């Protein structure tokens, strides 16, 4: 295995599986706004966990790559080609939040990363941690994993401003050639969805459920209205289950109320608006959820609110060969450099990264120490405001509290 930089080795891939050296080289983007604060805390926690778990036999060689404001200031590019090449080469990376102005200006850097690297699956586990304040009566019942399609749907970026020549031309085409009246002054966007992208996302959700002993996969869609896009997403999912998962996956309708066979995953579907109600009222009935892009964006944030908010919500973006783990919240620039931000989202995303590497001992160490720290009432400002009697810690102090609990200090 070739050495990429002194002390670090490139992660390989053989037969679709990662070949992880003892000192893998992993690129990181610290992020904008509070990104540097939460990244410093996360890096310290991860390095300590790896040290404790493996006694120095393993370690991570971190490589900084640039994106966002820091990249633009240094290179004139918001997302340099070298950054994309680094993630593609080293296979596993992690990033803080990145700035994207609302409305005009630069296009979403997160969307560009996902589409350029074909990170087609956004995976968001949502699980309650003891001690985290929640608006729900039974937040402990929430234990779901969302698989959100990342490359198509309205996030494909196919939209045109109202009154633009492109929008008028598209309105004219739709009106004259397709017989659907469209106001020529309307802003227009397209919602492409393909069987290929939908099926590979749903397959990933089914494979996860089978591998992790999950009971069900729910297809979230608005197919009662958008019959040929989101309705097709639903239909493609059921067809995939029949063709490739016979005996291992059973459609809910085919069971007729009976229990599935041992080890069998139930595949069901729910209309998007109904599912928002269902996950509030009956969270224990939902396990793994597969969804098109926009629905998944809404649902993952709504579910995060049930277990304490985005400050404690991890996420990953996956292709068949590349994985980029990320904080799921924004940059919160007014808190940048103040040592008050909650690094929980990025730390938990790092837990997912360690699990992806197969370093489960270090992952468990981080998760357990983080949960015990929060349960002890040692939390950052966002949580302290909601927890009477808690002890407010700065970002760096919170990281130190987590690290101390790894060794019982």
Short mmCIF file of C-alpha atoms in Angstrom, two decimals:
data_model
loop_
_atom_site.label_atom_id
_atom_site.label_comp_id
_atom_site.label_asym_id
_atom_site.label_seq_id
_atom_site.Cartn_x
_atom_site.Cartn_y
_atom_site.Cartn_z
CA UNK A 1 0.00 0.00 0.00
CA UNK A 2 1.50 3.34 -1.02
CA UNK A 3 2.11 6.11 1.49
CA UNK A 4 0.17 9.29 0.66
CA UNK A 5 1.93 11.59 3.14
CA UNK A 6 4.43 10.85 5.91
CA UNK A 7 2.66 8.73 8.49
CA UNK A 8 -0.52 8.10 6.54
CA UNK A 9 -1.67 5.39 4.14
CA UNK A 10 -4.42 5.38 1.53
CA UNK A 11 -7.55 3.34 2.25
CA UNK A 12 -7.98 0.70 -0.42
CA UNK A 13 -11.03 -1.05 -1.85
CA UNK A 14 -11.16 -4.73 -2.74
CA UNK A 15 -14.30 -6.58 -3.83
CA UNK A 16 -16.35 -3.57 -2.77
CA UNK A 17 -14.98 -3.57 0.78
CA UNK A 18 -12.68 -1.04 2.42
CA UNK A 19 -9.12 -2.11 3.18
CA UNK A 20 -8.29 0.14 6.12
CA UNK A 21 -4.65 0.50 7.20
CA UNK A 22 -3.70 1.12 10.81
CA UNK A 23 -3.02 4.77 10.03
CA UNK A 24 -5.44 5.81 7.30
CA UNK A 25 -5.12 9.22 5.72
CA UNK A 26 -8.47 11.00 6.04
CA UNK A 27 -9.19 14.43 4.52
CA UNK A 28 -11.24 16.94 6.45
CA UNK A 29 -12.93 20.29 5.78
CA UNK A 30 -13.13 22.26 9.01
CA UNK A 31 -16.08 24.31 7.70
CA UNK A 32 -17.26 27.91 7.96
CA UNK A 33 -18.67 29.86 10.91
CA UNK A 34 -18.53 27.57 13.94
CA UNK A 35 -16.83 24.90 11.81
CA UNK A 36 -13.30 25.44 13.18
CA UNK A 37 -14.59 25.33 16.77
CA UNK A 38 -16.55 22.10 16.45
CA UNK A 39 -13.91 20.47 14.23
CA UNK A 40 -11.14 21.07 16.78
CA UNK A 41 -13.33 19.47 19.46
CA UNK A 42 -14.27 16.54 17.25
CA UNK A 43 -10.73 15.85 16.15
CA UNK A 44 -9.51 15.79 19.75
CA UNK A 45 -12.30 13.39 20.79
CA UNK A 46 -11.71 11.03 17.87
CA UNK A 47 -7.94 10.95 18.32
CA UNK A 48 -8.33 10.23 22.02
CA UNK A 49 -10.85 7.45 21.44
CA UNK A 50 -8.61 5.75 18.88
CA UNK A 51 -5.65 6.03 21.24
CA UNK A 52 -7.57 4.55 24.18
CA UNK A 53 -9.27 1.82 22.14
CA UNK A 54 -6.14 0.58 20.37
CA UNK A 55 -3.30 1.55 22.66
CA UNK A 56 -1.44 3.46 19.98
CA UNK A 57 -1.57 0.63 17.41
CA UNK A 58 -3.92 2.69 15.27
CA UNK A 59 -4.27 6.37 14.50
CA UNK A 60 -5.62 8.75 11.88
CA UNK A 61 -3.44 10.93 9.67
CA UNK A 62 -5.58 14.00 9.09
CA UNK A 63 -5.26 15.97 5.85
CA UNK A 64 -6.93 19.37 5.60
CA UNK A 65 -8.64 20.14 2.29
CA UNK A 66 -10.40 23.39 1.48
CA UNK A 67 -13.98 24.38 0.73
CA UNK A 68 -16.19 27.35 1.51
CA UNK A 69 -14.98 30.74 2.70
CA UNK A 70 -11.48 29.58 3.58
CA UNK A 71 -11.04 28.03 0.15
CA UNK A 72 -12.32 31.15 -1.60
CA UNK A 73 -10.00 33.41 0.39
CA UNK A 74 -6.95 31.28 -0.39
CA UNK A 75 -7.64 30.02 -3.91
CA UNK A 76 -10.47 32.09 -5.42
CA UNK A 77 -12.58 28.93 -5.66
CA UNK A 78 -15.35 27.91 -3.28
CA UNK A 79 -14.71 24.22 -3.97
CA UNK A 80 -11.28 23.52 -5.50
CA UNK A 81 -10.85 20.50 -7.73
CA UNK A 82 -8.12 19.28 -5.40
CA UNK A 83 -10.68 18.85 -2.62
CA UNK A 84 -12.94 16.70 -4.78
CA UNK A 85 -9.93 14.67 -5.91
CA UNK A 86 -8.84 14.13 -2.30
CA UNK A 87 -12.20 12.66 -1.26
CA UNK A 88 -12.25 10.44 -4.35
CA UNK A 89 -8.68 9.24 -3.72
CA UNK A 90 -8.80 8.68 0.04
CA UNK A 91 -12.36 7.21 0.08
CA UNK A 92 -13.36 8.50 3.53
CA UNK A 93 -13.62 12.12 4.68
CA UNK A 94 -15.39 14.39 7.16
CA UNK A 95 -16.55 17.98 6.97
CA UNK A 96 -17.98 20.80 9.04
CA UNK A 97 -20.84 23.07 7.88
CA UNK A 98 -20.31 25.18 4.75
CA UNK A 99 -21.75 28.57 3.82
CA UNK A 100 -24.27 28.84 1.00
CA UNK A 101 -26.09 32.19 0.56
CA UNK A 102 -29.87 32.02 0.27
CA UNK A 103 -31.11 33.05 -3.19
CA UNK A 104 -28.44 34.17 -5.63
CA UNK A 105 -24.70 33.70 -5.34
CA UNK A 106 -22.78 30.44 -5.19
CA UNK A 107 -24.59 27.17 -5.62
CA UNK A 108 -24.84 24.87 -2.61
CA UNK A 109 -21.42 23.40 -1.94
CA UNK A 110 -23.01 20.42 -0.24
CA UNK A 111 -25.14 19.64 -3.30
CA UNK A 112 -22.10 20.05 -5.57
CA UNK A 113 -20.06 17.64 -3.43
CA UNK A 114 -22.84 15.07 -3.50
CA UNK A 115 -23.46 15.25 -7.22
CA UNK A 116 -19.81 15.46 -8.32
CA UNK A 117 -18.76 12.49 -6.17
CA UNK A 118 -22.07 10.65 -6.77
CA UNK A 119 -22.75 10.53 -3.03
CA UNK A 120 -26.22 9.25 -3.75
CA UNK A 121 -27.24 8.18 -0.23
CA UNK A 122 -27.61 10.67 2.59
CA UNK A 123 -27.82 8.53 5.73
CA UNK A 124 -29.15 10.12 8.91
CA UNK A 125 -29.54 7.96 12.03
CA UNK A 126 -31.91 9.52 14.56
CA UNK A 127 -31.61 8.12 18.06
CA UNK A 128 -32.24 9.60 21.48
CA UNK A 129 -29.32 10.15 23.86
CA UNK A 130 -30.10 10.04 27.58
CA UNK A 131 -30.23 13.49 29.08
CA UNK A 132 -30.85 15.46 25.90
CA UNK A 133 -33.90 17.76 26.25
CA UNK A 134 -36.75 16.85 23.93
CA UNK A 135 -40.26 18.20 23.31
CA UNK A 136 -41.56 14.62 23.08
CA UNK A 137 -43.07 12.57 25.90
CA UNK A 138 -41.28 9.42 24.72
CA UNK A 139 -38.18 10.48 22.81
CA UNK A 140 -36.54 7.14 23.68
CA UNK A 141 -38.99 5.48 21.25
CA UNK A 142 -37.31 7.27 18.32
CA UNK A 143 -34.68 5.04 16.71
CA UNK A 144 -34.76 5.44 12.95
CA UNK A 145 -32.31 5.62 10.06
CA UNK A 146 -33.21 7.77 7.07
CA UNK A 147 -31.85 6.97 3.62
CA UNK A 148 -32.39 10.04 1.47
CA UNK A 149 -31.70 10.01 -2.29
CA UNK A 150 -29.09 12.71 -2.82
CA UNK A 151 -28.65 13.39 -6.54
CA UNK A 152 -32.07 13.90 -8.17
CA UNK A 153 -35.49 15.41 -7.41
CA UNK A 154 -35.78 19.18 -7.10
CA UNK A 155 -32.22 19.38 -5.72
CA UNK A 156 -30.86 18.51 -9.16
CA UNK A 157 -30.58 22.27 -9.70
CA UNK A 158 -32.75 22.39 -12.83
CA UNK A 159 -34.62 25.65 -12.23
CA UNK A 160 -34.93 29.01 -13.94
CA UNK A 161 -35.87 32.46 -12.68
CA UNK A 162 -39.29 33.97 -13.36
CA UNK A 163 -39.25 36.01 -16.56
CA UNK A 164 -35.94 34.56 -17.77
CA UNK A 165 -35.62 33.48 -21.40
CA UNK A 166 -35.08 29.89 -20.25
CA UNK A 167 -38.21 29.83 -18.10
CA UNK A 168 -40.30 31.38 -20.85
CA UNK A 169 -38.98 28.90 -23.41
CA UNK A 170 -39.76 25.98 -21.12
CA UNK A 171 -43.24 27.35 -20.38
CA UNK A 172 -43.87 27.71 -24.09
CA UNK A 173 -42.71 24.15 -24.78
CA UNK A 174 -44.90 22.70 -22.03
CA UNK A 175 -47.92 24.73 -23.10
CA UNK A 176 -47.64 24.19 -26.84
CA UNK A 177 -46.10 20.74 -27.12
CA UNK A 178 -47.42 19.00 -24.02
CA UNK A 179 -50.77 20.73 -23.69
CA UNK A 180 -50.31 21.85 -20.08
CA UNK A 181 -50.97 25.53 -19.48
CA UNK A 182 -48.08 27.29 -17.75
CA UNK A 183 -47.86 31.00 -17.03
CA UNK A 184 -44.99 32.30 -19.23
CA UNK A 185 -43.85 34.53 -16.36
CA UNK A 186 -43.61 31.67 -13.85
CA UNK A 187 -40.38 30.52 -12.24
CA UNK A 188 -39.91 26.90 -13.28
CA UNK A 189 -38.01 23.88 -12.02
CA UNK A 190 -37.78 20.25 -13.06
CA UNK A 191 -38.04 17.21 -10.78
CA UNK A 192 -36.11 14.39 -12.46
CA UNK A 193 -36.33 10.96 -10.85
CA UNK A 194 -34.99 7.77 -12.40
CA UNK A 195 -35.43 4.10 -11.67
CA UNK A 196 -31.65 3.70 -11.47
CA UNK A 197 -31.13 6.30 -8.74
CA UNK A 198 -34.23 5.33 -6.79
CA UNK A 199 -33.51 1.60 -6.86
CA UNK A 200 -29.90 1.90 -5.72
CA UNK A 201 -30.95 4.13 -2.80
CA UNK A 202 -33.73 1.74 -1.77
CA UNK A 203 -31.38 -1.23 -2.15
CA UNK A 204 -28.95 0.43 0.22
CA UNK A 205 -31.73 0.92 2.78
CA UNK A 206 -32.86 -2.71 2.44
CA UNK A 207 -29.29 -3.99 2.75
CA UNK A 208 -28.78 -1.91 5.87
CA UNK A 209 -31.99 -3.19 7.44
CA UNK A 210 -31.08 -6.80 6.74
CA UNK A 211 -27.50 -6.41 7.98
CA UNK A 212 -28.48 -4.63 11.20
CA UNK A 213 -31.52 -6.66 12.21
CA UNK A 214 -34.01 -3.86 11.53
CA UNK A 215 -37.65 -4.80 11.24
CA UNK A 216 -38.93 -2.63 8.41
CA UNK A 217 -38.15 -0.23 5.58
CA UNK A 218 -40.75 2.44 4.82
CA UNK A 219 -40.87 4.17 1.42
CA UNK A 220 -41.84 7.81 2.01
CA UNK A 221 -43.46 9.48 -1.01
CA UNK A 222 -46.13 11.85 -2.26
CA UNK A 223 -47.26 9.48 -4.97
CA UNK A 224 -50.93 10.27 -4.55
CA UNK A 225 -50.23 13.64 -6.22
CA UNK A 226 -46.91 13.24 -8.05
CA UNK A 227 -47.77 9.89 -9.56
CA UNK A 228 -45.00 9.60 -12.14
CA UNK A 229 -42.11 10.77 -9.96
CA UNK A 230 -42.71 9.98 -6.29
CA UNK A 231 -45.32 7.39 -7.16
CA UNK A 232 -42.72 5.74 -9.36
CA UNK A 233 -40.24 5.82 -6.46
CA UNK A 234 -42.70 3.70 -4.49
CA UNK A 235 -43.35 1.31 -7.39
CA UNK A 236 -39.64 0.90 -8.16
CA UNK A 237 -39.05 0.00 -4.52
CA UNK A 238 -41.61 -2.78 -4.48
CA UNK A 239 -40.39 -4.09 -7.83
CA UNK A 240 -36.82 -4.18 -6.54
CA UNK A 241 -37.89 -6.15 -3.47
CA UNK A 242 -39.70 -8.74 -5.61
CA UNK A 243 -36.83 -9.10 -8.07
CA UNK A 244 -33.78 -9.10 -5.80
CA UNK A 245 -34.93 -9.71 -2.21
CA UNK A 246 -37.44 -12.53 -2.52
CA UNK A 247 -37.73 -14.38 0.78
CA UNK A 248 -35.72 -11.76 2.65
CA UNK A 249 -38.13 -8.84 2.24
CA UNK A 250 -41.91 -9.06 2.43
CA UNK A 251 -44.35 -6.38 1.32
CA UNK A 252 -46.63 -5.26 4.15
CA UNK A 253 -49.73 -5.75 1.98
CA UNK A 254 -48.73 -9.34 1.17
CA UNK A 255 -48.45 -10.26 4.84
CA UNK A 256 -52.11 -9.37 5.44
CA UNK A 257 -51.46 -8.53 9.06
CA UNK A 258 -49.40 -11.66 9.74
CA UNK A 259 -45.94 -11.52 11.25
CA UNK A 260 -42.97 -11.75 8.87
CA UNK A 261 -40.69 -14.77 8.93
CA UNK A 262 -37.72 -14.59 11.33
CA UNK A 263 -35.06 -12.28 9.92
CA UNK A 264 -37.42 -11.01 7.20
CA UNK A 265 -37.72 -7.24 6.66
CA UNK A 266 -41.15 -5.72 6.03
CA UNK A 267 -41.34 -3.22 3.16
CA UNK A 268 -44.13 -0.67 3.46
CA UNK A 269 -44.93 2.80 2.16
CA UNK A 270 -46.50 5.92 3.57
CA UNK A 271 -47.68 9.20 2.03
CA UNK A 272 -45.24 11.94 3.07
CA UNK A 273 -47.65 14.15 5.03
CA UNK A 274 -49.10 11.15 6.84
CA UNK A 275 -45.66 9.90 7.79
CA UNK A 276 -44.85 13.17 9.54
CA UNK A 277 -47.82 12.46 11.80
CA UNK A 278 -46.97 8.79 12.20
CA UNK A 279 -43.39 9.35 13.40
CA UNK A 280 -44.74 11.70 16.07
CA UNK A 281 -47.53 9.45 17.30
CA UNK A 282 -46.11 5.96 16.70
CA UNK A 283 -42.31 6.25 16.36
CA UNK A 284 -41.75 2.65 17.43
CA UNK A 285 -43.45 1.48 14.21
CA UNK A 286 -40.77 3.01 11.99
CA UNK A 287 -37.27 1.71 11.65
CA UNK A 288 -35.54 2.51 8.34
CA UNK A 289 -37.05 5.10 5.99
CA UNK A 290 -36.11 5.49 2.30
CA UNK A 291 -37.15 8.72 0.65
CA UNK A 292 -36.60 11.01 -2.34
CA UNK A 293 -34.37 14.03 -1.86
CA UNK A 294 -36.68 16.85 -0.75
CA UNK A 295 -38.86 14.68 1.50
CA UNK A 296 -35.74 13.35 3.19
CA UNK A 297 -34.47 16.86 3.87
CA UNK A 298 -37.69 17.78 5.64
CA UNK A 299 -38.11 14.53 7.55
CA UNK A 300 -34.55 14.20 8.81
CA UNK A 301 -34.65 17.66 10.42
CA UNK A 302 -38.12 17.05 11.87
CA UNK A 303 -36.99 13.77 13.41
CA UNK A 304 -33.86 15.42 14.77
CA UNK A 305 -36.10 17.88 16.61
CA UNK A 306 -37.80 14.95 18.35
CA UNK A 307 -34.52 13.88 19.94
CA UNK A 308 -33.05 17.29 20.78
CA UNK A 309 -32.33 19.12 17.53
CA UNK A 310 -29.69 19.30 14.83
CA UNK A 311 -26.95 19.95 17.37
CA UNK A 312 -27.01 16.20 18.13
CA UNK A 313 -27.87 14.85 14.67
CA UNK A 314 -25.18 13.02 12.64
CA UNK A 315 -25.08 12.40 8.91
CA UNK A 316 -23.17 10.74 6.10
CA UNK A 317 -23.17 10.99 2.32
CA UNK A 318 -22.23 7.76 0.59
CA UNK A 319 -21.44 6.50 -2.89
CA UNK A 320 -20.44 2.92 -3.65
CA UNK A 321 -16.79 3.82 -2.96
CA UNK A 322 -16.63 7.23 -1.20
CA UNK A 323 -18.04 8.30 2.18
CA UNK A 324 -18.16 11.88 3.46
CA UNK A 325 -19.42 12.41 7.00
CA UNK A 326 -20.73 15.82 8.05
CA UNK A 327 -22.33 18.06 10.63
CA UNK A 328 -25.99 18.35 9.67
CA UNK A 329 -26.57 21.91 10.88
CA UNK A 330 -25.61 25.32 9.52
CA UNK A 331 -22.60 27.54 10.09
CA UNK A 332 -24.11 29.80 12.82
CA UNK A 333 -21.62 32.60 12.01
CA UNK A 334 -22.64 34.82 14.93
CA UNK A 335 -21.23 32.18 17.31
CA UNK A 336 -18.00 31.61 15.37
CA UNK A 337 -14.88 31.69 17.50
CA UNK A 338 -16.81 32.12 20.76
CA UNK A 339 -16.26 28.58 22.09
CA UNK A 340 -19.99 28.07 22.70
CA UNK A 341 -21.09 25.82 19.80
CA UNK A 342 -22.28 22.26 20.35
CA UNK A 343 -19.93 19.81 18.57
CA UNK A 344 -22.32 16.89 19.12
CA UNK A 345 -23.49 16.58 15.52
CA UNK A 346 -19.96 16.39 14.15
CA UNK A 347 -18.77 14.08 16.94
CA UNK A 348 -21.66 11.69 16.26
CA UNK A 349 -20.91 11.88 12.54
CA UNK A 350 -17.35 10.88 13.43
CA UNK A 351 -18.82 7.89 15.29
CA UNK A 352 -20.47 6.88 12.00
CA UNK A 353 -17.11 7.35 10.27
CA UNK A 354 -15.34 5.10 12.77
CA UNK A 355 -18.02 2.45 12.28
CA UNK A 356 -17.58 2.77 8.51
CA UNK A 357 -13.86 2.11 8.98
CA UNK A 358 -14.69 -0.96 11.05
CA UNK A 359 -13.22 0.63 14.17
CA UNK A 360 -16.25 -0.21 16.28
CA UNK A 361 -14.39 -0.20 19.59
CA UNK A 362 -13.41 3.46 19.16
CA UNK A 363 -16.91 4.33 17.89
CA UNK A 364 -18.55 2.78 20.96
CA UNK A 365 -16.11 4.58 23.23
CA UNK A 366 -17.04 7.97 21.76
CA UNK A 367 -20.78 7.35 21.82
CA UNK A 368 -20.83 6.05 25.37
CA UNK A 369 -18.66 8.89 26.69
CA UNK A 370 -20.75 11.50 24.88
CA UNK A 371 -23.99 10.09 26.20
CA UNK A 372 -22.71 9.87 29.77
CA UNK A 373 -21.44 13.46 29.59
CA UNK A 374 -24.83 14.76 28.51
CA UNK A 375 -26.67 12.56 31.02
CA UNK A 376 -24.49 14.07 33.75
CA UNK A 377 -25.76 17.53 32.77
CA UNK A 378 -22.44 18.73 31.35
CA UNK A 379 -23.55 20.36 28.11
CA UNK A 380 -22.99 23.29 25.78
CA UNK A 381 -25.08 26.45 25.84
CA UNK A 382 -27.80 25.28 23.45
CA UNK A 383 -28.69 22.36 25.72
CA UNK A 384 -27.96 24.09 29.02
CA UNK A 385 -30.71 26.62 28.29
CA UNK A 386 -33.20 23.74 28.26
CA UNK A 387 -31.80 21.75 31.19
CA UNK A 388 -32.33 23.32 34.62
CA UNK A 389 -29.47 22.49 36.95
CA UNK A 390 -27.06 21.59 34.15
CA UNK A 391 -23.48 22.81 33.96
CA UNK A 392 -22.75 24.89 30.86
CA UNK A 393 -19.46 24.08 29.13
CA UNK A 394 -17.70 25.73 26.24
CA UNK A 395 -17.02 23.75 23.07
CA UNK A 396 -13.48 22.78 24.03
CA UNK A 397 -14.41 22.02 27.65
CA UNK A 398 -17.25 19.78 26.48
CA UNK A 399 -14.78 17.82 24.35
CA UNK A 400 -12.47 17.47 27.35
CA UNK A 401 -15.37 16.20 29.47
CA UNK A 402 -16.16 13.56 26.85
CA UNK A 403 -12.52 12.49 26.63
CA UNK A 404 -12.24 12.24 30.42
CA UNK A 405 -15.11 9.76 30.50
CA UNK A 406 -13.32 7.48 28.05
CA UNK A 407 -10.85 6.56 30.77
CA UNK A 408 -12.99 7.10 33.86
CA UNK A 409 -11.23 10.29 34.88
#
